[in-house]
Structures are given as structure tokens and as C-alpha cells.
Coordinates of C-alpha atoms in Angstrom, one line a residue:
X10 CA 0.0 0.0 0.0
X11 CA 1.4 3.4 -1.0
X12 CA 2.0 6.3 1.4
X13 CA -0.6 8.3 -0.6
X14 CA -3.2 5.6 0.0
X15 CA -2.4 5.7 3.8
X16 CA -2.7 9.4 3.8
X17 CA -6.1 9.3 2.2
X18 CA -7.3 6.8 4.8
X19 CA -5.9 8.8 7.6
X20 CA -7.6 12.1 6.6
X21 CA -10.9 10.4 5.8
X22 CA -10.9 8.9 9.3
X23 CA -11.1 12.4 10.9
X24 CA -14.4 12.7 12.7
X25 CA -15.5 15.7 10.5
X26 CA -15.1 13.6 7.3
X27 CA -16.7 10.3 8.4
X28 CA -20.2 11.5 7.4
X29 CA -19.0 11.4 3.8
X30 CA -18.8 7.6 4.1
X31 CA -22.3 7.2 5.6
X32 CA -24.0 8.4 2.4
X33 CA -22.7 5.8 0.0
X34 CA -25.4 5.4 -2.7
X35 CA -26.4 2.0 -4.0
X36 CA -29.0 0.5 -6.1
X37 CA -29.7 -3.2 -7.0
X38 CA -31.1 -4.8 -10.2
X39 CA -32.0 -8.5 -9.6
X40 CA -33.2 -10.9 -12.4
X41 CA -35.1 -14.1 -12.0
X42 CA -37.0 -16.4 -14.4
X43 CA -40.7 -17.1 -13.9
X44 CA -41.0 -20.9 -14.0
X45 CA -43.7 -23.5 -13.9
X46 CA -44.2 -26.2 -11.2
X47 CA -42.3 -28.6 -13.6
X48 CA -39.2 -26.3 -13.6
X49 CA -39.7 -25.1 -17.2
X50 CA -39.8 -21.5 -18.4
X51 CA -43.2 -19.9 -18.0
X52 CA -44.9 -19.4 -21.3
X53 CA -47.4 -16.9 -20.0
X54 CA -47.1 -13.2 -20.7
X55 CA -45.9 -10.7 -18.1
X56 CA -48.8 -10.4 -15.7
X57 CA -50.8 -7.2 -16.3
X58 CA -51.2 -6.8 -12.5
X59 CA -47.4 -6.1 -12.4
X60 CA -47.8 -3.2 -14.8
X61 CA -46.0 -2.4 -18.0
X62 CA -42.4 -3.7 -18.2
X63 CA -41.7 -0.8 -20.5
X64 CA -42.5 2.0 -18.1
X65 CA -42.5 0.6 -14.6
X66 CA -39.6 1.9 -12.6
X67 CA -39.2 -1.2 -10.4
X68 CA -40.7 -4.3 -12.1
X69 CA -39.6 -5.0 -15.7
X70 CA -38.3 -7.8 -17.8
X71 CA -34.8 -8.4 -19.3
X72 CA -34.3 -10.6 -22.4
X73 CA -37.3 -12.9 -22.0
X74 CA -40.9 -12.3 -21.3
X75 CA -40.4 -14.7 -18.4
X76 CA -37.1 -13.1 -17.1
X77 CA -38.3 -10.7 -14.4
X78 CA -36.0 -7.8 -13.3
X79 CA -36.5 -6.0 -10.0
X80 CA -34.9 -2.5 -9.6
X81 CA -34.5 -0.7 -6.3
X82 CA -34.4 3.0 -5.9
X83 CA -31.0 4.6 -5.1
X84 CA -30.6 4.4 -1.3
X85 CA -28.1 5.3 1.3
X86 CA -29.3 2.6 3.7
X87 CA -28.4 -1.0 3.1
X88 CA -31.6 -2.4 4.7
X89 CA -33.8 -0.1 2.5
X90 CA -32.5 -1.9 -0.6
X91 CA -33.0 -5.4 0.9
X92 CA -36.5 -4.4 2.2
X93 CA -37.5 -3.0 -1.2
X94 CA -36.4 -6.1 -3.0
X95 CA -38.3 -8.2 -0.5
X96 CA -41.5 -6.2 -1.1
X97 CA -41.1 -6.6 -4.9
X98 CA -40.8 -10.3 -4.5
X99 CA -43.8 -10.5 -2.2
X100 CA -46.0 -8.4 -4.6
X101 CA -44.9 -10.3 -7.7
X102 CA -45.4 -13.7 -6.2
X103 CA -48.9 -12.7 -5.1
X104 CA -49.8 -12.1 -8.7
X105 CA -48.4 -15.4 -10.1
X106 CA -50.6 -18.4 -10.5
X107 CA -48.8 -21.7 -10.3
X108 CA -45.5 -20.1 -11.1
X109 CA -42.3 -19.5 -9.1
X110 CA -39.3 -17.2 -9.3
X111 CA -36.2 -19.3 -10.2
X112 CA -33.6 -18.6 -7.5
X113 CA -30.5 -19.5 -9.5
X114 CA -28.4 -17.6 -12.1
X115 CA -28.3 -20.7 -14.4
X116 CA -31.7 -21.4 -15.8
X117 CA -34.2 -24.2 -15.3
X118 CA -35.0 -26.9 -17.9
X119 CA -34.9 -25.5 -21.4
X120 CA -36.3 -26.9 -24.6
X121 CA -34.4 -24.9 -27.2
X122 CA -34.8 -21.3 -28.3
X123 CA -38.6 -21.5 -28.7
X124 CA -39.0 -22.3 -25.0
X125 CA -37.6 -18.9 -24.2
X126 CA -40.1 -16.2 -25.3
X127 CA -38.7 -12.8 -26.2
X128 CA -39.9 -9.9 -24.1
X129 CA -42.8 -7.8 -25.5
X130 CA -43.2 -4.1 -24.6
X131 CA -46.1 -2.9 -26.6
X132 CA -46.5 -1.2 -30.0
X133 CA -44.6 2.1 -29.5
X134 CA -41.4 2.7 -31.4
X135 CA -39.3 2.4 -28.3
X136 CA -41.0 -0.8 -27.4
X137 CA -40.5 -2.3 -30.8
X138 CA -36.8 -1.3 -30.6
X139 CA -36.4 -3.1 -27.3
X140 CA -38.0 -6.2 -28.9
X141 CA -35.9 -6.1 -32.1
X142 CA -32.7 -5.7 -30.0
X143 CA -33.6 -8.9 -28.2
X144 CA -34.4 -10.6 -31.5
X145 CA -30.8 -9.7 -32.5
X146 CA -29.3 -11.1 -29.3
X147 CA -31.2 -14.4 -30.0
X148 CA -29.9 -14.6 -33.6
X149 CA -26.3 -13.7 -32.5
X150 CA -25.9 -15.8 -29.4
X151 CA -28.9 -18.1 -29.1
X152 CA -31.6 -17.6 -26.5
X153 CA -30.2 -20.0 -24.0
X154 CA -27.5 -17.6 -23.1
X155 CA -30.1 -14.9 -22.6
X156 CA -31.9 -17.0 -20.0
X157 CA -29.1 -16.5 -17.5
X158 CA -29.9 -14.3 -14.5
X159 CA -27.7 -12.2 -12.2
X160 CA -27.5 -9.3 -9.9
X161 CA -26.2 -5.8 -10.9
X162 CA -24.9 -3.6 -8.1
X163 CA -24.8 0.1 -8.6
X164 CA -22.4 2.2 -6.5
X165 CA -21.6 5.8 -6.1
X166 CA -20.1 8.2 -3.6
X167 CA -22.2 11.3 -2.5
X168 CA -21.7 14.6 -4.2
X169 CA -20.1 16.3 -1.2
X170 CA -17.4 13.5 -1.1
X171 CA -15.9 14.6 -4.4
X172 CA -14.7 18.2 -3.6
X173 CA -13.0 16.9 -0.5
X174 CA -11.5 13.9 -2.3
X175 CA -10.3 16.2 -5.1
X176 CA -8.5 18.3 -2.5
X177 CA -6.8 15.2 -1.1
X178 CA -5.4 14.4 -4.5
X179 CA -4.2 17.9 -5.0
X180 CA -6.3 18.2 -8.2
X181 CA -7.4 21.7 -9.2
X182 CA -9.2 20.8 -12.4
X183 CA -12.9 20.4 -13.3
X184 CA -14.7 18.4 -10.6
X185 CA -16.6 16.2 -13.0
X186 CA -13.5 15.4 -14.9
X187 CA -11.8 14.4 -11.7
X188 CA -14.8 12.3 -10.7
X189 CA -14.7 10.4 -14.0
X190 CA -11.0 9.8 -13.6
X191 CA -11.3 8.4 -10.2
X192 CA -14.2 6.1 -11.2
X193 CA -12.1 4.8 -14.0
X194 CA -9.4 4.2 -11.4
X195 CA -11.9 2.2 -9.4
X196 CA -12.8 0.2 -12.6
X197 CA -9.2 -0.7 -13.3
X198 CA -8.7 -1.9 -9.7
X199 CA -12.0 -3.8 -9.8
X200 CA -10.7 -5.7 -12.9
X201 CA -7.5 -6.5 -11.1
X202 CA -9.3 -7.9 -8.1
X203 CA -12.7 -9.2 -9.4
X204 CA -11.5 -12.8 -9.1
X205 CA -12.0 -12.5 -5.4
X206 CA -15.7 -11.6 -5.7
X207 CA -16.2 -14.6 -8.1
X208 CA -14.7 -16.9 -5.4
X209 CA -16.6 -15.4 -2.5
X210 CA -20.0 -15.0 -4.1
X211 CA -20.0 -17.3 -7.1
X212 CA -23.1 -19.5 -6.9
X213 CA -23.3 -21.4 -10.2
X214 CA -21.0 -24.4 -10.0
X215 CA -23.5 -26.6 -11.9
X216 CA -26.3 -26.4 -14.4
X217 CA -29.1 -28.4 -16.1
X218 CA -27.8 -30.3 -19.1
X219 CA -30.5 -28.8 -21.3
X220 CA -28.7 -25.5 -21.1
X221 CA -26.0 -26.8 -23.6
X222 CA -28.5 -28.9 -25.5
X223 CA -27.0 -31.2 -28.0
X224 CA -23.6 -29.4 -27.8
X225 CA -21.0 -31.4 -26.0
X226 CA -18.8 -29.7 -23.5
X227 CA -15.4 -31.2 -22.8
X228 CA -15.1 -28.8 -19.8
X229 CA -18.0 -30.0 -17.8
X230 CA -18.4 -33.3 -15.8
X231 CA -21.6 -35.3 -15.5
X232 CA -22.7 -34.8 -11.9
X233 CA -26.2 -36.4 -12.2
X234 CA -28.6 -37.7 -14.8
X235 CA -29.4 -34.1 -15.9
X236 CA -26.7 -32.1 -14.1
X237 CA -23.4 -30.9 -15.4
X238 CA -20.7 -28.9 -13.6
X239 CA -17.2 -28.9 -12.2
X240 CA -16.3 -30.1 -8.7
X241 CA -14.3 -26.9 -7.8
X242 CA -16.2 -24.4 -10.0
X243 CA -17.6 -21.2 -8.5
X244 CA -19.5 -19.4 -11.3
X245 CA -20.2 -21.1 -14.6
X246 CA -22.3 -18.0 -15.4
X247 CA -19.1 -16.1 -15.8
X248 CA -17.4 -18.8 -17.9
X249 CA -17.4 -19.1 -21.7
X250 CA -20.7 -21.0 -21.3
X251 CA -22.3 -17.8 -20.0
X252 CA -22.2 -14.3 -21.3
X253 CA -19.4 -14.5 -23.9
X254 CA -19.1 -13.3 -27.5
X255 CA -16.5 -14.1 -30.1
X256 CA -17.1 -10.7 -31.8
X257 CA -16.7 -8.9 -28.5
X258 CA -13.5 -10.8 -27.6
X259 CA -11.8 -9.0 -30.4
X260 CA -12.6 -5.6 -28.9
X261 CA -10.1 -3.9 -26.8
X262 CA -12.2 -1.3 -24.9
X263 CA -9.8 0.8 -22.9
X264 CA -10.4 1.7 -19.2
X265 CA -7.6 4.3 -19.2
X266 CA -10.0 7.2 -19.2
X267 CA -13.5 8.3 -20.2
X268 CA -12.4 9.5 -23.6
X269 CA -10.7 6.3 -24.7
X270 CA -13.6 4.2 -23.3
X271 CA -16.1 6.2 -25.3
X272 CA -14.0 6.0 -28.5
X273 CA -13.8 2.2 -28.1
X274 CA -17.6 1.9 -27.6
X275 CA -18.4 4.1 -30.5
X276 CA -16.1 2.1 -32.8
X277 CA -17.8 -1.1 -31.7
X278 CA -21.3 0.4 -32.4
X279 CA -20.3 1.5 -35.8
X280 CA -18.2 -1.4 -37.0
X281 CA -19.9 -4.0 -39.2
X282 CA -19.3 -7.6 -38.4
X283 CA -19.5 -10.1 -41.3
X284 CA -21.4 -12.9 -39.4
X285 CA -24.0 -10.4 -38.2
X286 CA -24.3 -9.0 -41.8
X287 CA -25.1 -12.6 -42.9
X288 CA -28.0 -12.7 -40.4
X289 CA -29.6 -9.7 -42.1
X290 CA -31.2 -6.7 -40.5
X291 CA -34.7 -6.7 -42.1
X292 CA -35.6 -9.9 -43.9
X293 CA -39.1 -10.5 -45.4
X294 CA -40.4 -7.4 -43.8
X295 CA -39.4 -8.5 -40.3
X296 CA -36.4 -7.1 -38.3
X297 CA -33.9 -9.6 -37.1
X298 CA -31.6 -7.1 -35.4
X299 CA -31.2 -3.3 -35.0
X300 CA -28.1 -3.3 -37.2
X301 CA -25.2 -5.5 -38.2
X302 CA -22.6 -3.8 -36.0
X303 CA -20.5 -5.6 -33.3
X304 CA -22.7 -3.9 -30.8
X305 CA -26.3 -3.1 -31.7
X306 CA -26.4 -0.7 -28.7
X307 CA -24.1 -0.1 -25.7
X308 CA -25.9 -2.6 -23.4
X309 CA -24.8 -5.5 -25.6
X310 CA -21.2 -5.1 -24.3
X311 CA -20.7 -7.9 -21.8
X312 CA -18.4 -6.2 -19.4
X313 CA -18.0 -7.1 -15.7
X314 CA -18.3 -3.5 -14.7
X315 CA -19.6 -0.4 -16.4
X316 CA -19.2 3.4 -16.0
X317 CA -22.7 4.8 -16.0
X318 CA -24.7 8.1 -16.2
X319 CA -28.5 8.5 -16.0
X320 CA -29.7 9.3 -19.5
X321 CA -32.2 11.9 -20.6
X322 CA -35.2 10.8 -22.7
X323 CA -34.0 9.6 -26.1
X324 CA -30.3 10.0 -25.1
X325 CA -27.8 7.2 -25.7
X326 CA -25.7 6.1 -22.7
X327 CA -22.4 7.0 -24.5
X328 CA -23.7 10.4 -25.3
X329 CA -24.7 11.0 -21.6
X330 CA -21.2 9.9 -20.5
X331 CA -19.5 12.1 -23.0
X332 CA -21.6 15.2 -22.1
X333 CA -21.8 14.9 -18.3
X334 CA -19.2 12.3 -17.2
X335 CA -19.4 9.2 -15.0
X336 CA -22.1 9.3 -12.3
X337 CA -21.9 5.8 -10.9
X338 CA -20.5 2.4 -11.6
X339 CA -22.5 -0.8 -12.3
X340 CA -21.0 -4.1 -11.0
X341 CA -22.2 -7.0 -13.3
X342 CA -20.2 -9.9 -12.0
X343 CA -22.5 -11.2 -9.2
X344 CA -24.4 -14.4 -9.3
X345 CA -27.8 -14.6 -7.7
X346 CA -27.4 -16.6 -4.5
X347 CA -30.1 -19.3 -4.4
X348 CA -29.6 -19.7 -0.7
X349 CA -30.9 -16.2 0.0
X350 CA -34.6 -15.2 -0.5
X351 CA -33.8 -12.1 -2.6
X352 CA -30.4 -13.5 -3.9
X353 CA -28.2 -11.0 -1.9
X354 CA -28.1 -10.0 1.7
X355 CA -26.8 -7.1 4.0
X356 CA -23.5 -8.9 4.7
X357 CA -22.7 -9.1 1.0
X358 CA -23.6 -5.5 0.4
X359 CA -21.4 -4.4 3.3
X360 CA -18.5 -6.2 1.9
X361 CA -19.1 -4.9 -1.7
X362 CA -19.0 -1.4 -0.3
X363 CA -15.7 -2.1 1.4
X364 CA -14.3 -3.7 -1.7
X365 CA -15.4 -0.9 -4.0
X366 CA -14.2 1.8 -1.6
X367 CA -10.8 0.0 -1.5
X368 CA -10.7 0.1 -5.3
X369 CA -11.6 3.8 -5.3
X370 CA -9.1 4.9 -2.7
X371 CA -6.1 2.7 -3.8
X372 CA -3.6 3.7 -6.4
X373 CA -4.7 2.6 -9.8
X374 CA -2.0 2.6 -12.5
X375 CA -2.7 1.8 -16.1
X376 CA -3.3 -1.9 -16.9
X377 CA -0.2 -3.2 -18.7
X378 CA -0.4 -6.0 -21.4
X379 CA 1.0 -8.5 -18.9
X380 CA -1.5 -7.5 -16.2
X381 CA -4.4 -7.8 -18.6
X382 CA -3.3 -11.3 -19.4
X383 CA -3.0 -12.0 -15.7
X384 CA -6.6 -10.8 -15.2
X385 CA -8.0 -13.2 -17.8
X386 CA -6.0 -16.1 -16.4
X387 CA -7.0 -15.4 -12.8
X388 CA -10.7 -15.0 -13.6
X389 CA -10.8 -18.3 -15.6
X390 CA -8.9 -20.1 -12.9
X391 CA -11.3 -19.0 -10.1
X392 CA -14.4 -19.5 -12.3
X393 CA -13.6 -23.1 -13.2
X394 CA -11.7 -24.3 -10.2
X395 CA -11.7 -21.6 -7.6
X396 CA -12.1 -24.0 -4.6
X397 CA -9.2 -26.3 -5.7
X398 CA -6.8 -26.5 -2.8
X399 CA -3.7 -26.1 -4.9
X400 CA -5.0 -23.2 -7.0
X401 CA -2.5 -20.5 -8.0
X402 CA -3.0 -17.1 -9.6
X403 CA -0.7 -14.8 -11.6
X404 CA 0.8 -11.5 -10.6
X405 CA 3.2 -9.9 -13.0
X406 CA 3.2 -13.1 -14.9
X407 CA 4.4 -15.1 -11.9
X408 CA 2.3 -17.8 -10.0
X409 CA 1.3 -17.2 -6.4
X410 CA -0.9 -19.4 -4.2
X411 CA -4.6 -18.4 -4.3
X412 CA -4.9 -18.2 -0.5
X413 CA -1.8 -16.0 -0.2
X414 CA -3.3 -13.6 -2.8
X415 CA -6.7 -13.6 -1.3
X416 CA -5.6 -13.1 2.2
X417 CA -3.2 -10.3 1.2
X418 CA -6.1 -8.4 -0.5
X419 CA -8.5 -8.9 2.4
X420 CA -6.0 -7.8 5.0
X421 CA -5.4 -4.6 2.9
X422 CA -9.2 -3.9 3.1
X423 CA -9.2 -4.1 6.9
X424 CA -8.5 -0.4 7.3
X425 CA -11.4 0.4 4.9
X426 CA -13.8 -1.8 6.9
X427 CA -12.8 -0.1 10.1
X428 CA -13.3 3.3 8.5
X429 CA -16.8 2.4 7.5
X430 CA -17.5 1.0 11.0
X431 CA -16.4 4.3 12.6
X432 CA -18.6 6.2 10.2
X433 CA -21.7 4.0 11.0
X434 CA -21.0 3.5 14.7
X435 CA -21.0 -0.3 14.5
X436 CA -18.9 -3.2 13.4
X437 CA -21.0 -4.4 10.5
X438 CA -18.3 -3.9 7.8
X439 CA -15.6 -5.6 9.8
X440 CA -17.9 -8.5 10.6
X441 CA -18.7 -8.8 6.9
X442 CA -15.0 -8.8 6.1
X443 CA -14.3 -11.5 8.7
X444 CA -16.9 -13.7 7.0
X445 CA -15.1 -13.4 3.7
X446 CA -11.7 -14.2 5.4
X447 CA -13.3 -17.4 6.8
X448 CA -14.4 -18.4 3.3
X449 CA -10.8 -18.2 2.1
X450 CA -9.6 -20.3 5.0
X451 CA -12.4 -22.8 4.5
X452 CA -13.8 -23.0 0.9
X453 CA -16.7 -25.2 2.1
X454 CA -18.3 -21.9 3.4
X455 CA -18.7 -20.4 -0.1
X456 CA -22.1 -20.5 -1.8
X457 CA -20.7 -22.6 -4.6
X458 CA -19.5 -25.2 -2.2
X459 CA -22.8 -25.3 -0.3
X460 CA -24.7 -25.8 -3.5
X461 CA -22.3 -28.4 -4.8
X462 CA -22.7 -30.4 -1.5
X463 CA -26.4 -30.9 -2.3
X464 CA -25.6 -32.2 -5.8
X465 CA -22.9 -34.5 -4.5
X466 CA -25.6 -36.0 -2.3
X467 CA -27.5 -37.0 -5.4
X468 CA -29.8 -34.1 -5.9
X469 CA -30.3 -32.9 -9.5
X470 CA -29.6 -29.2 -10.1
X471 CA -33.1 -28.5 -11.3
X472 CA -34.8 -30.4 -8.5
X473 CA -32.7 -28.7 -5.9
X474 CA -33.4 -25.2 -7.3
X475 CA -37.2 -25.8 -7.7
X476 CA -37.3 -26.9 -4.1
X477 CA -35.4 -23.7 -3.2
X478 CA -37.9 -21.6 -5.2
X479 CA -40.8 -23.1 -3.3
X480 CA -39.1 -22.4 0.0
X481 CA -38.6 -18.8 -0.9
X482 CA -42.2 -18.4 -2.0
X483 CA -43.4 -19.9 1.3
X484 CA -41.1 -17.5 3.1
X485 CA -42.5 -14.5 1.4
X486 CA -46.1 -15.7 1.8
X487 CA -45.6 -16.2 5.5
X488 CA -44.3 -12.7 6.1
X489 CA -46.9 -11.0 3.8
X490 CA -46.9 -7.5 2.3
X491 CA -48.3 -4.6 4.2
X492 CA -51.5 -3.0 2.9
X493 CA -49.7 0.3 2.4
X494 CA -47.0 -1.2 0.3
X495 CA -49.4 -3.3 -1.7
X496 CA -51.5 -0.2 -2.5
X497 CA -48.3 1.7 -3.6
X498 CA -47.2 -1.1 -5.9
X499 CA -50.7 -1.5 -7.4
X500 CA -50.8 2.2 -8.1
X501 CA -47.4 2.1 -9.7
X502 CA -48.5 -0.8 -11.9
X503 CA -51.6 1.1 -13.1
X504 CA -49.6 4.3 -13.7
X505 CA -47.1 2.3 -15.8
X506 CA -49.9 1.0 -18.0
X507 CA -51.2 4.5 -18.5
X508 CA -47.7 5.7 -19.5
X509 CA -47.3 2.9 -22.0
X510 CA -50.6 3.9 -23.7
X511 CA -49.5 7.5 -23.7
X512 CA -46.2 6.5 -25.4
X513 CA -48.0 4.5 -28.0
X514 CA -50.3 7.4 -28.8
X515 CA -47.5 9.9 -29.1
X516 CA -45.4 8.3 -31.8
X517 CA -45.3 10.5 -34.9
X518 CA -43.2 8.4 -37.2
X519 CA -43.1 4.8 -38.4
X520 CA -40.7 2.3 -36.8
X521 CA -38.5 2.3 -39.9
X522 CA -38.0 6.0 -39.7
X523 CA -37.5 5.9 -35.9
X524 CA -34.8 3.2 -36.2
X525 CA -33.0 5.0 -39.1
X526 CA -32.8 8.0 -36.8
X527 CA -31.5 6.0 -33.9
X528 CA -28.9 4.2 -35.9
X529 CA -27.7 7.5 -37.5
X530 CA -27.4 9.4 -34.2

């Protein structure tokens, strides 16, 4: 740890500065498939009682009509985020008939592309664009890949943190430029250390064999009649079986600064890709994709972490970043934990805040070519065999024992955890850190190990997860939803349906013209 890092910690620990750490802002996006009692993808439409997935701020759908996505408001209180997610689960489950919310990242039994219905959003131009984008994903990668679920964690520091932090750095430039620079520093450090999160929170060591269909995988072992996996795997969702793209693997999006990142993204969104050109854009009067570029839109880029900025109506994410800089970061590496009712808990959030604050406050030099190769190697090692006792990682091209690397990193975070404890007046961050240290000392405490133990006892992945889904539903039913919260969510659903109709009535051009304008902008 550098002297400058120690100085930053020391100055932030002053009593007058601790309030800056209380107001960390976070938001959570959690996905989950609607499934039948036979553990197959629900073929029913998005329940109208949940509102419009196009315009509802908290309950929407991701790729599939059956892939629910719950979105919490930005909050400075950890328990507020968990409570909000809990209420969304309770409300949604009360509107489902004979269906459950799948608790795992890897999907239930699949029967090919046609068993995964693409999400529908109505007849407005923006709704059609969302649907065509998903058609494109299906043609490019297959729908099976799009049935994977996960948790996205949005993180930002409060506005009044930045002028003080800029002073600590001795920077006298534009405050937003400084803010963007430091968020990119966080992103670089996150990429260096993300293997640790995969080990600690990976929860997809196995999957149903229907996910790979007739394709044979020489990487996976047969763990049951219908279950495939690897004995020491942590997160198959993050492996090349999950969100991976041959076309995107050729990209070299830079995280050096905002300008180079935007340049790389714009090139990817304007560069045609021969295989996608072969698919066609509009064939027999039906759109197959938005365009034939490597990325149809920014969201198609499968990165583990993204710089983000809230967009204005009709504004592209890259344009928002270019005009107003980075506002927050989105962590996209997290599996849904099937052992937890909403897939994440307070303890994990406390550690994520500690981890991300460590990434922000630590020195963050440019990523060298050797280091980028190390990052790829370390991630794959932890993804496929993270709990293997003899596992080694690379640093500067040299092998080091996993436990040595993990413990070193966790020890360096101790001061951050204590800083957060002092700010909050409790020991919740240090306790969360201790739990993670224990996981390194004993891999059997990790979610992936606990889930694998059930499979090793003879339980099929699908049977085990369906049982877990039913347990979660019973849990939410027992605790119930307050009348006030139920009324609020019912009102939000009705309002979203009204807004959808308003959008559909306000379109002034055809979809062809609308899409031409979007692709040209």
C-alpha cells in the first residue's frame, strides 16, 4: 500500500469527514426467471397486474418475457435496498398463478430457443426497438445464453465527497473530470481484483444439461442424470458458457480514461461484423436485429463493470457519459445466491461497499499488457476451479498461491472496513470482512461449495433449485406484504400501464424512420 493511500485513509478517518462515508449510494437490479411447477420456463405473458415492463420503474423484464427484473431506488441505507427487493418479490409472487421465481443464475430446464419467449413491450417505437434488440441477441448468441440471470450492483459516492477527495489528490481541475478519472481508477482496480468476488460469491457451480442442449462440452463433468458442472467451479455463469461473445472478444475497450472508453464503444457500435451481416437486418419485412454492427447498442457489451450516467429521454448512454461524465458504476459480475430469499443480503452488500471503496481509494495505474493477461488467467482459474486446494493465480506473470493472494487483499481492506465501522458507529463492515476471510480459510463456506454439496448427495440441479424456489415463495407468503406497500405497488402498476398507452399514442413516425434516426445518431 502506498504512502498516498495511507494518507487518504488517515484524513478520511477524521471525525468531521466520516459523514462522507455514511451516504454511499447504492441500487440493485435483480433478475429471475418465472418458471412452472415442472421447472420449465413460464410461457405466460408478463402479468398485467405487475404493470408495464416498458414504463414501470421497479418491475420490468430483461431478455425474455419470463425473465423478471427488479430494480430498487437509489438508497443510502443497506436495509432499505433489501426491504424494497423483498417487497417486490412478495408483490410479484402474489400475482403469479402456479409459477415461481427461479432462485439461481443458471436457468431451469430448457427446450431450445422456442421455449424462451422474447420480451414484449407494446407497439410504441421504443417498445419495438427493445424487442428487435432482443431478437438480435437471439440470432447472434442463441436464446439459451439470454436466459441466465444475475445481480447488478450500482455504487456511487455522495456529491459532497468529491470536492474533499479532489483536495486530497491535490487536483485543481474540473470536478466532473476528476470524478470520472477516479471512477475509472476504481474500474481498473476492480478488474485487477474481481476474481476475489467470483470466489466469495460465485453461486453457479452446476447447471441443467438442457442448457447446452446437443452441444457437448469437454469442460463439464456429469454430476447427475441431468446435471453438469465442475467439482471446484464457482461461477459457470461467468465462464465461456455464459455471457461471452466471439465478436466482442476481439474488442479492446480501454479503461484508461473516459475519452478512450467512449472511443472504443463508438467504434464497436459503428463497425460492421460479417457474421452479423449474414443474419440480415430486415428480412421478409421483419427485423432480425437493429443493425449488423459488433454492438447493436451499448448494453450489448458484456463487461464485468460499467461506467454509467443516467440518460435523458432519447439519449444514448455513451452520449450521456460524453456530455456529463461518470455518475456511478455498475458491477455486473454477481451471481444470484439461491440460498438467500432475494439473492443477496446485507452482509454481502457491506463487503461490496468495502471492496469498491478500497478500489476507489487505492492507487490505480494503467493496466499493462501483462496485467491484462493475468486478469484473464485469474478469472478463468477462479471461475472453473476456484475452490481447488492447490490453485495458483498470476501477478506480473508469476504464479502465487490463491490463499496468499486472497488473504493479502482482504488484509489490505481491513482499514477500509474499520473506517466504515467508525462512520456508521457499529462493526458491520468488519464482521462482513471476517466472514469473507473465513471463506478463504475454508472453501466449504462459499455459496458454490454449499450448492455443490447438495448435488454431491445425489440431488439434481433442477430439483434442488425448484425446491429452493418453493421455500422462498413460502417464506415471502408467511411474512406477507403490508396493505400500504401493496397499494403503492398496485398504483405504480396502473400508472405504468397508463404511461405505456401514452407513449403508443404519441409516436409521430413509423418504426422504420425511428430506427433509421436511432442508428444514425
